[in-house]
């Protein structure tokens, strides 16, 4: 609990210094323990929180460095949980769909399975800034065909809603 609170504080400060301190705190906690607490096993969620904090601090290089070295430094194989903050940052926050696709390719090259959250995040990249329901649905269909992962029902409803608002009946039918 102490570690989770510390990581949330780090995410709120959104600074590189807070990321350094959080990473140091986790390393201390996982190697020596902390203030009469016994040593804990590092988890993917802990490092995913640091990756998220790095993205919030606009330090994407640091986020990628932590992601790429998780297995070597911490003996934790990244899954979709670790990739999600970076994909979200590029796809939804920054609107850099091409970079988000590159991260997806990197993920697939590492044999990491795509999750529904990753699909939702990539689809959001088309829905949030420009409401491009056609491209969003094409991407969702492509990811389903290639990886058998569907977007969440709420994301499909978002696509349907935008299609109907644009009076694009053909796309609305595709969603259903």
PDB file of C-alpha atoms in Angstrom:
ATOM      1  CA  UNK A   1       0.000   0.000   0.000  1.00  0.00           C
ATOM      2  CA  UNK A   2       2.830   2.371   0.881  1.00  0.00           C
ATOM      3  CA  UNK A   3       4.443   1.767  -2.480  1.00  0.00           C
ATOM      4  CA  UNK A   4       1.160   2.310  -4.373  1.00  0.00           C
ATOM      5  CA  UNK A   5       0.618   5.629  -2.588  1.00  0.00           C
ATOM      6  CA  UNK A   6       4.162   6.715  -3.370  1.00  0.00           C
ATOM      7  CA  UNK A   7       3.724   5.890  -7.055  1.00  0.00           C
ATOM      8  CA  UNK A   8       0.416   7.780  -7.234  1.00  0.00           C
ATOM      9  CA  UNK A   9       2.156  10.787  -5.670  1.00  0.00           C
ATOM     10  CA  UNK A  10       4.870  10.475  -8.301  1.00  0.00           C
ATOM     11  CA  UNK A  11       2.251  10.505 -11.069  1.00  0.00           C
ATOM     12  CA  UNK A  12       0.644  13.612  -9.599  1.00  0.00           C
ATOM     13  CA  UNK A  13       3.918  15.574  -9.552  1.00  0.00           C
ATOM     14  CA  UNK A  14       4.675  14.782 -13.204  1.00  0.00           C
ATOM     15  CA  UNK A  15       8.361  15.568 -12.932  1.00  0.00           C
ATOM     16  CA  UNK A  16      11.497  13.717 -13.931  1.00  0.00           C
ATOM     17  CA  UNK A  17      12.865  14.113 -10.434  1.00  0.00           C
ATOM     18  CA  UNK A  18       9.824  12.362  -8.952  1.00  0.00           C
ATOM     19  CA  UNK A  19      10.303   9.504 -11.435  1.00  0.00           C
ATOM     20  CA  UNK A  20      13.940   9.115 -10.335  1.00  0.00           C
ATOM     21  CA  UNK A  21      12.869   9.076  -6.692  1.00  0.00           C
ATOM     22  CA  UNK A  22      10.080   6.572  -7.341  1.00  0.00           C
ATOM     23  CA  UNK A  23      12.401   4.250  -9.230  1.00  0.00           C
ATOM     24  CA  UNK A  24      14.971   4.505  -6.442  1.00  0.00           C
ATOM     25  CA  UNK A  25      12.255   3.893  -3.840  1.00  0.00           C
ATOM     26  CA  UNK A  26      11.087   0.751  -5.626  1.00  0.00           C
ATOM     27  CA  UNK A  27      14.641  -0.525  -6.003  1.00  0.00           C
ATOM     28  CA  UNK A  28      15.228  -0.003  -2.280  1.00  0.00           C
ATOM     29  CA  UNK A  29      11.920  -1.628  -1.370  1.00  0.00           C
ATOM     30  CA  UNK A  30      12.561  -4.665  -3.582  1.00  0.00           C
ATOM     31  CA  UNK A  31      16.206  -5.205  -2.585  1.00  0.00           C
ATOM     32  CA  UNK A  32      16.431  -4.177   1.079  1.00  0.00           C
ATOM     33  CA  UNK A  33      12.996  -3.387   2.418  1.00  0.00           C
ATOM     34  CA  UNK A  34      12.055  -0.011   3.853  1.00  0.00           C
ATOM     35  CA  UNK A  35      11.581   1.344   7.396  1.00  0.00           C
ATOM     36  CA  UNK A  36      11.083  -2.014   9.123  1.00  0.00           C
ATOM     37  CA  UNK A  37       9.069  -3.373   6.191  1.00  0.00           C
ATOM     38  CA  UNK A  38      10.420  -6.564   4.733  1.00  0.00           C
ATOM     39  CA  UNK A  39      11.620  -6.751   1.181  1.00  0.00           C
ATOM     40  CA  UNK A  40       8.847  -7.100  -1.417  1.00  0.00           C
ATOM     41  CA  UNK A  41       8.796  -8.743  -4.805  1.00  0.00           C
ATOM     42  CA  UNK A  42       8.684  -6.216  -7.633  1.00  0.00           C
ATOM     43  CA  UNK A  43       5.658  -6.555  -9.883  1.00  0.00           C
ATOM     44  CA  UNK A  44       4.851  -5.517 -13.391  1.00  0.00           C
ATOM     45  CA  UNK A  45       2.199  -3.156 -12.055  1.00  0.00           C
ATOM     46  CA  UNK A  46       4.816  -1.227 -10.073  1.00  0.00           C
ATOM     47  CA  UNK A  47       6.974  -0.626 -13.109  1.00  0.00           C
ATOM     48  CA  UNK A  48       3.919   0.074 -15.235  1.00  0.00           C
ATOM     49  CA  UNK A  49       3.065   2.864 -12.790  1.00  0.00           C
ATOM     50  CA  UNK A  50       6.558   4.328 -13.228  1.00  0.00           C
ATOM     51  CA  UNK A  51       6.158   4.109 -17.009  1.00  0.00           C
ATOM     52  CA  UNK A  52       2.836   5.928 -16.675  1.00  0.00           C
ATOM     53  CA  UNK A  53       4.462   8.606 -14.501  1.00  0.00           C
ATOM     54  CA  UNK A  54       7.210   9.077 -17.100  1.00  0.00           C
ATOM     55  CA  UNK A  55       4.575   9.531 -19.807  1.00  0.00           C
ATOM     56  CA  UNK A  56       2.719  12.061 -17.637  1.00  0.00           C
ATOM     57  CA  UNK A  57       6.005  13.968 -17.213  1.00  0.00           C
ATOM     58  CA  UNK A  58       6.478  13.994 -21.021  1.00  0.00           C
ATOM     59  CA  UNK A  59       9.542  11.793 -20.650  1.00  0.00           C
ATOM     60  CA  UNK A  60       8.638   9.154 -23.226  1.00  0.00           C
ATOM     61  CA  UNK A  61      12.280   8.170 -23.734  1.00  0.00           C
ATOM     62  CA  UNK A  62      12.520   7.255 -20.063  1.00  0.00           C
ATOM     63  CA  UNK A  63       9.254   5.322 -20.268  1.00  0.00           C
ATOM     64  CA  UNK A  64      10.552   3.322 -23.222  1.00  0.00           C
ATOM     65  CA  UNK A  65      13.889   2.746 -21.489  1.00  0.00           C
ATOM     66  CA  UNK A  66      12.147   1.316 -18.414  1.00  0.00           C
ATOM     67  CA  UNK A  67       9.876  -0.816 -20.610  1.00  0.00           C
ATOM     68  CA  UNK A  68      12.696  -2.194 -22.741  1.00  0.00           C
ATOM     69  CA  UNK A  69      14.892  -3.015 -19.754  1.00  0.00           C
ATOM     70  CA  UNK A  70      12.273  -4.472 -17.383  1.00  0.00           C
ATOM     71  CA  UNK A  71      13.222  -8.036 -18.130  1.00  0.00           C
ATOM     72  CA  UNK A  72      16.979  -7.440 -17.902  1.00  0.00           C
ATOM     73  CA  UNK A  73      16.985  -5.155 -14.836  1.00  0.00           C
ATOM     74  CA  UNK A  74      14.065  -6.478 -12.816  1.00  0.00           C
ATOM     75  CA  UNK A  75      13.499  -9.975 -14.224  1.00  0.00           C
ATOM     76  CA  UNK A  76       9.915  -9.070 -15.172  1.00  0.00           C
ATOM     77  CA  UNK A  77       8.686  -9.873 -18.659  1.00  0.00           C
ATOM     78  CA  UNK A  78       6.507  -7.003 -19.923  1.00  0.00           C
ATOM     79  CA  UNK A  79       2.943  -7.754 -20.965  1.00  0.00           C
ATOM     80  CA  UNK A  80       0.239  -5.533 -22.409  1.00  0.00           C
ATOM     81  CA  UNK A  81      -0.082  -3.948 -18.940  1.00  0.00           C
ATOM     82  CA  UNK A  82       3.377  -2.412 -19.312  1.00  0.00           C
ATOM     83  CA  UNK A  83       2.815  -1.229 -22.871  1.00  0.00           C
ATOM     84  CA  UNK A  84      -0.593   0.328 -22.256  1.00  0.00           C
ATOM     85  CA  UNK A  85       0.553   3.665 -20.720  1.00  0.00           C
ATOM     86  CA  UNK A  86       2.919   4.328 -23.631  1.00  0.00           C
ATOM     87  CA  UNK A  87       0.380   3.354 -26.283  1.00  0.00           C
ATOM     88  CA  UNK A  88      -2.227   5.523 -24.532  1.00  0.00           C
ATOM     89  CA  UNK A  89       0.182   8.441 -24.314  1.00  0.00           C
ATOM     90  CA  UNK A  90       0.996   8.409 -28.014  1.00  0.00           C
ATOM     91  CA  UNK A  91      -2.382   7.374 -29.401  1.00  0.00           C
ATOM     92  CA  UNK A  92      -4.843   9.293 -27.259  1.00  0.00           C
ATOM     93  CA  UNK A  93      -2.962  12.071 -25.461  1.00  0.00           C
ATOM     94  CA  UNK A  94      -0.513  13.155 -28.155  1.00  0.00           C
ATOM     95  CA  UNK A  95      -2.515  12.016 -31.193  1.00  0.00           C
ATOM     96  CA  UNK A  96       0.577  10.343 -32.666  1.00  0.00           C
ATOM     97  CA  UNK A  97      -1.139   7.300 -34.114  1.00  0.00           C
ATOM     98  CA  UNK A  98       1.908   6.351 -36.184  1.00  0.00           C
ATOM     99  CA  UNK A  99       4.135   6.171 -33.116  1.00  0.00           C
ATOM    100  CA  UNK A 100       1.437   4.214 -31.277  1.00  0.00           C
ATOM    101  CA  UNK A 101       1.396   1.747 -34.188  1.00  0.00           C
ATOM    102  CA  UNK A 102       5.209   1.486 -33.930  1.00  0.00           C
ATOM    103  CA  UNK A 103       4.875   0.651 -30.228  1.00  0.00           C
ATOM    104  CA  UNK A 104       2.265  -1.972 -31.151  1.00  0.00           C
ATOM    105  CA  UNK A 105       4.717  -3.460 -33.662  1.00  0.00           C
ATOM    106  CA  UNK A 106       7.448  -3.470 -31.011  1.00  0.00           C
ATOM    107  CA  UNK A 107       5.029  -5.203 -28.659  1.00  0.00           C
ATOM    108  CA  UNK A 108       4.172  -7.870 -31.229  1.00  0.00           C
ATOM    109  CA  UNK A 109       7.860  -8.400 -32.077  1.00  0.00           C
ATOM    110  CA  UNK A 110       8.437  -9.169 -28.391  1.00  0.00           C
ATOM    111  CA  UNK A 111       5.611 -11.769 -28.553  1.00  0.00           C
ATOM    112  CA  UNK A 112       3.420  -9.762 -26.198  1.00  0.00           C
ATOM    113  CA  UNK A 113      -0.273 -10.484 -26.655  1.00  0.00           C
ATOM    114  CA  UNK A 114      -2.596  -7.586 -27.351  1.00  0.00           C
ATOM    115  CA  UNK A 115      -5.279  -6.866 -24.765  1.00  0.00           C
ATOM    116  CA  UNK A 116      -8.703  -5.304 -25.102  1.00  0.00           C
ATOM    117  CA  UNK A 117      -7.340  -2.196 -23.376  1.00  0.00           C
ATOM    118  CA  UNK A 118      -4.624  -1.828 -26.022  1.00  0.00           C
ATOM    119  CA  UNK A 119      -7.225  -2.135 -28.800  1.00  0.00           C
ATOM    120  CA  UNK A 120      -9.448   0.431 -27.050  1.00  0.00           C
ATOM    121  CA  UNK A 121      -6.524   2.818 -26.687  1.00  0.00           C
ATOM    122  CA  UNK A 122      -5.562   2.531 -30.351  1.00  0.00           C
ATOM    123  CA  UNK A 123      -9.183   3.003 -31.438  1.00  0.00           C
ATOM    124  CA  UNK A 124      -9.418   6.068 -29.181  1.00  0.00           C
ATOM    125  CA  UNK A 125      -6.600   7.590 -31.206  1.00  0.00           C
ATOM    126  CA  UNK A 126      -9.047   7.819 -34.112  1.00  0.00           C
ATOM    127  CA  UNK A 127     -12.133   8.726 -32.105  1.00  0.00           C
ATOM    128  CA  UNK A 128     -10.966  11.428 -29.715  1.00  0.00           C
ATOM    129  CA  UNK A 129      -9.329  14.107 -31.841  1.00  0.00           C
ATOM    130  CA  UNK A 130     -11.055  13.758 -35.213  1.00  0.00           C
ATOM    131  CA  UNK A 131     -13.957  11.330 -34.681  1.00  0.00           C
ATOM    132  CA  UNK A 132     -12.864   9.166 -37.596  1.00  0.00           C
ATOM    133  CA  UNK A 133     -15.219   6.234 -37.031  1.00  0.00           C
ATOM    134  CA  UNK A 134     -14.341   4.621 -40.372  1.00  0.00           C
ATOM    135  CA  UNK A 135     -10.607   4.352 -39.594  1.00  0.00           C
ATOM    136  CA  UNK A 136     -11.350   3.358 -35.993  1.00  0.00           C
ATOM    137  CA  UNK A 137     -13.598   0.520 -37.120  1.00  0.00           C
ATOM    138  CA  UNK A 138     -11.108  -0.581 -39.793  1.00  0.00           C
ATOM    139  CA  UNK A 139      -8.388  -0.749 -37.146  1.00  0.00           C
ATOM    140  CA  UNK A 140     -10.620  -2.667 -34.724  1.00  0.00           C
ATOM    141  CA  UNK A 141     -11.514  -5.139 -37.478  1.00  0.00           C
ATOM    142  CA  UNK A 142      -7.885  -5.557 -38.530  1.00  0.00           C
ATOM    143  CA  UNK A 143      -6.747  -6.209 -34.951  1.00  0.00           C
ATOM    144  CA  UNK A 144      -9.566  -8.697 -34.467  1.00  0.00           C
ATOM    145  CA  UNK A 145      -8.741 -10.509 -37.713  1.00  0.00           C
ATOM    146  CA  UNK A 146      -5.027 -10.694 -36.926  1.00  0.00           C
ATOM    147  CA  UNK A 147      -5.039 -11.199 -33.153  1.00  0.00           C
ATOM    148  CA  UNK A 148      -8.605 -12.247 -32.212  1.00  0.00           C
ATOM    149  CA  UNK A 149      -8.948  -9.371 -29.738  1.00  0.00           C
ATOM    150  CA  UNK A 150     -12.080  -7.247 -29.848  1.00  0.00           C
ATOM    151  CA  UNK A 151     -12.534  -3.737 -28.558  1.00  0.00           C
ATOM    152  CA  UNK A 152     -14.684  -3.400 -25.470  1.00  0.00           C
ATOM    153  CA  UNK A 153     -18.457  -3.053 -25.916  1.00  0.00           C
ATOM    154  CA  UNK A 154     -18.256   0.567 -24.742  1.00  0.00           C
ATOM    155  CA  UNK A 155     -15.701   1.365 -27.456  1.00  0.00           C
ATOM    156  CA  UNK A 156     -17.940  -0.219 -30.080  1.00  0.00           C
ATOM    157  CA  UNK A 157     -20.780   1.940 -28.773  1.00  0.00           C
ATOM    158  CA  UNK A 158     -18.540   5.007 -29.137  1.00  0.00           C
ATOM    159  CA  UNK A 159     -17.907   4.098 -32.784  1.00  0.00           C
ATOM    160  CA  UNK A 160     -21.612   3.479 -33.340  1.00  0.00           C
ATOM    161  CA  UNK A 161     -22.524   6.797 -31.711  1.00  0.00           C
ATOM    162  CA  UNK A 162     -20.111   8.775 -33.893  1.00  0.00           C
ATOM    163  CA  UNK A 163     -21.255   6.940 -37.028  1.00  0.00           C
ATOM    164  CA  UNK A 164     -24.896   7.734 -36.281  1.00  0.00           C
ATOM    165  CA  UNK A 165     -24.110  11.358 -35.448  1.00  0.00           C
ATOM    166  CA  UNK A 166     -22.412  11.654 -38.829  1.00  0.00           C
ATOM    167  CA  UNK A 167     -25.433   9.909 -40.404  1.00  0.00           C
ATOM    168  CA  UNK A 168     -23.132   7.236 -41.793  1.00  0.00           C
ATOM    169  CA  UNK A 169     -25.573   4.323 -41.801  1.00  0.00           C
ATOM    170  CA  UNK A 170     -23.182   1.979 -43.616  1.00  0.00           C
ATOM    171  CA  UNK A 171     -20.541   2.336 -40.866  1.00  0.00           C
ATOM    172  CA  UNK A 172     -23.183   2.018 -38.161  1.00  0.00           C
ATOM    173  CA  UNK A 173     -24.254  -1.294 -39.711  1.00  0.00           C
ATOM    174  CA  UNK A 174     -20.634  -2.458 -39.757  1.00  0.00           C
ATOM    175  CA  UNK A 175     -20.404  -1.867 -36.022  1.00  0.00           C
ATOM    176  CA  UNK A 176     -23.550  -3.874 -35.340  1.00  0.00           C
TER     177      UNK A 176
END
